[in-house]
Amino acid sequence: MNISLNWLKEYLKIDLDVEKISEILTAIGLEVGGYKKFESIKGGLKGLVVGEVKTCAPHPDSDHLHITAVDLGNNTLTPIVCGAPNVAAGQKVIVATIGTVLYDGEKEFVIKKSRIRGEESEGMICAEDEIGIGTGHDGIIVLPAGTPVGMPAAEYYSITEDYVIEVDITPNRIDGASHLGVARDLAACLKQSEDISYTLPSVESFRPDSDSAGVTVEVLRPEACPRYAGVCIEGLEVKPSPEWLQTRLRTIGLHPINNVVDVTNYILFGLGQPLHAFDKAKITGDKVLVQTLPQGTKFTTLDGVERTLDRNDLMICNAEAPMCIAGVFGGLESGITAETTSVFLESACFDSVYIRKTAKRHGLNTDASFRFERGTDPNIVIYALKRAALLIQEVAGGKITSGITDIYPEPVKDFEVLLQYAHIDQLIGKQLGKARIRKITEALEMKVVQETETGLLLHVPPYRVDVRREADVIEDILRIYGFNNIEVPAKVSSTLSYSHKPDDHRLKNRIGDLLAANGFNEIMNNSLTRSAYYEQTESFRPEETVLLLNPLSSDLNALRQSLLFGGLETIAYNINRKNPDLRLFEFGKAYTFHAKPEGDPLKQYREETQLALWLTGHKTTASWNAPEEKTGFFTAKAYGELILSNLGFRPDAASTEEYRSDLLREGIAYRQNGQHLMTIGILSRRALKTFDIDQEVYYAELSWENLLKALKNRSISFQPLPKYPSVKRDLALLLDKKISFKEVKEIALRTEKSLLKAVTLFDVYEGEKLGAGKKSYAVSFTLLDEEKTLTDKQIDKIMGKLIGAYQHQLGAEIR
């Protein structure tokens, strides 16, 4: 929001400089992003003065140049070579002196002392386009004979200088989105130390000239339009606005259109009240209807786009057709044109939800909808209408030919808030005193309805849509009092807090640190994604996707069911920028919808926290002491099991099973007590093709909530270190290729339940010498008796049992 300092001073008479005002606004919650100087003509005509041409003679070495001597009011004659055909002695002209900077669009050039075909020239006699006051270049500017010599051109042309303050309006402070709103807040702050108030221009002179216009208004959807007012003005002339009005709008970055439209914009940015002017001649039947239309109705807006209306779009209509999308955008057929001679001027208060939904449906974001979406002041509707009508009369002529139509069946009441002094002290951390609290609340235009020993009963004006609770009022008091006026306490107060075990936040930080230490980068993707991702796979059900009612785009029209696709988008983005070696992780929520005909609708939606890992590219790059090594499945598996181990799980104790889907070409699923803990696998070509990824990607997905539940139910017990040594024995088993190590391990653990502590695979060999369909596993067995040292006889007996089991159950041969 751009605020003109000169415009601001129309409401608040202050002599503070722009820097001080910016500091105060930032301190009271209207943060200033910056400010810059504005000049109605670029450069402010600095260095340009009125001169008188005393002599003018043809240049001896040119057929179009003239040598002039110009009096600039400094008691000397300045020689200037001029090429304009209309230059003559006795003229009053505009002269750019040496050192003056002139502008040609974004380019600039400096006037220097020079010699032109042998003759000295110490300045330039200017044309309109050369100094920015017009477009003419057929000759120099010739001023009236009575113009004083030496007068600065900026003074002659009444150049306006101003400062534009850029105020960053937060969504809750729509009351600050106007010059009045900023002046009101600034006055509340300054009033704490001086007697000052903002003022509004008087509208006492508003009088209808007649009551002949006869436009009737009917509001058919009062819940969508709490207040609607209008007035007719006839006999006006649509033309360019006067210079003062154009300058006001240009200062804040608006382009002037015509006098009628410019007045509505002036009121919008001055008072924060959007207005709309209809060509009265196009209001069929002299009737204005505020209503909704049937689904699918076609309507062409001012930008020439034909739009399909929703049955909940609030429209301003005449007796036969729609004229305007209420509070959002005008219609092509009812707008102001050069032929307009009468207008119906609208000032209204629309329901914020209706306007926001309509604007989103049609992808429109206008200055009017920006304010109506957040809430406008119903109590300024009539003042703004009167002020606009008087200004239109001033700049366009015409007569007010109707009284004000004001449909306001249920006036909006002030927000009632009970403010307790004790709560103020508690939240602010300092006792401000009852007198100061009352002074601040009154400066903020909150009415004190009742005062007791313990607090105040306040009525907060409706324009403060963000102040409806006691905490909101306390925040307002604090920002006016000043955050910097709250002393830093000399003591630290704290309370003992109990965190539930396991501590979700602490565990996330621990695992995050673990992964970062192992070369992973954390990513945070948007929870919004494309629903099309889930329509193209068998692993997800499209009907379980949570769709948005008013999506920003088709790329962000649903909540994600999995973290997978967001990570693949990140990988594709990095690969396309020559960064193919990646290790990524993300903690995030996945969302699903399960339709239930009965019960609480909210219980149909489910959120689940997940931890996802992505690995791709090279594990190590080539260097002088190590070869290049690609990331593989077992690298991903090792990191997944590292996480489980760090959380206190034994990966080898979890039940595992092979897992395949249309997204995972190969993988393993880990479960404990029937609950899914983790899935690790190699992503399929189909999944990667969607993102144009041509290299292998390994993906692990951990159910964080199931992990926390398992940790919560897990008891921690102490087990002393064994006193007696463990023994390792190895076997080389010749097996069929279809037999997995999982079967080998399970048979061993069933065969020897008490002394066998671990079974590990340390080598796999396949070759022609073994025979077709055969492979060799080299397996290590760890044996331990916690009560005594194992003897060779015991060990041999156990190994014999294992060999027998493998021969009998798997048909194994011992190599």
Short mmCIF file of C-alpha atoms in Angstrom, two decimals, residues 49-55 68-73 76-78 88-95 125 145 147-150:
data_model
loop_
_atom_site.label_atom_id
_atom_site.label_comp_id
_atom_site.label_asym_id
_atom_site.label_seq_id
_atom_site.Cartn_x
_atom_site.Cartn_y
_atom_site.Cartn_z
CA VAL A 49 15.25 28.77 -15.11
CA VAL A 50 13.30 31.40 -17.05
CA GLY A 51 15.55 33.38 -19.39
CA GLU A 52 15.07 36.25 -21.87
CA VAL A 53 16.63 36.08 -25.32
CA LYS A 54 18.38 39.43 -25.75
CA THR A 55 19.95 38.81 -29.14
CA THR A 68 21.70 33.75 -28.84
CA ALA A 69 22.60 35.78 -25.78
CA VAL A 70 20.23 34.99 -22.92
CA ASP A 71 19.65 36.91 -19.69
CA LEU A 72 19.17 34.43 -16.80
CA GLY A 73 18.73 37.11 -14.15
CA THR A 76 25.39 38.50 -17.33
CA LEU A 77 24.42 37.32 -20.80
CA THR A 78 24.85 33.61 -21.41
CA ALA A 88 13.76 35.03 -31.59
CA ALA A 89 15.03 38.03 -29.61
CA GLY A 90 12.70 39.27 -26.87
CA GLN A 91 11.28 35.83 -26.03
CA LYS A 92 10.93 34.48 -22.50
CA VAL A 93 12.17 30.89 -22.58
CA ILE A 94 13.10 27.92 -20.37
CA VAL A 95 16.88 27.42 -20.14
CA ILE A 125 16.90 26.53 -24.61
CA ALA A 145 6.10 38.25 -21.79
CA THR A 147 7.20 35.99 -16.78
CA PRO A 148 10.01 37.09 -14.36
CA VAL A 149 13.53 36.43 -15.62
CA GLY A 150 15.49 34.07 -13.35
#
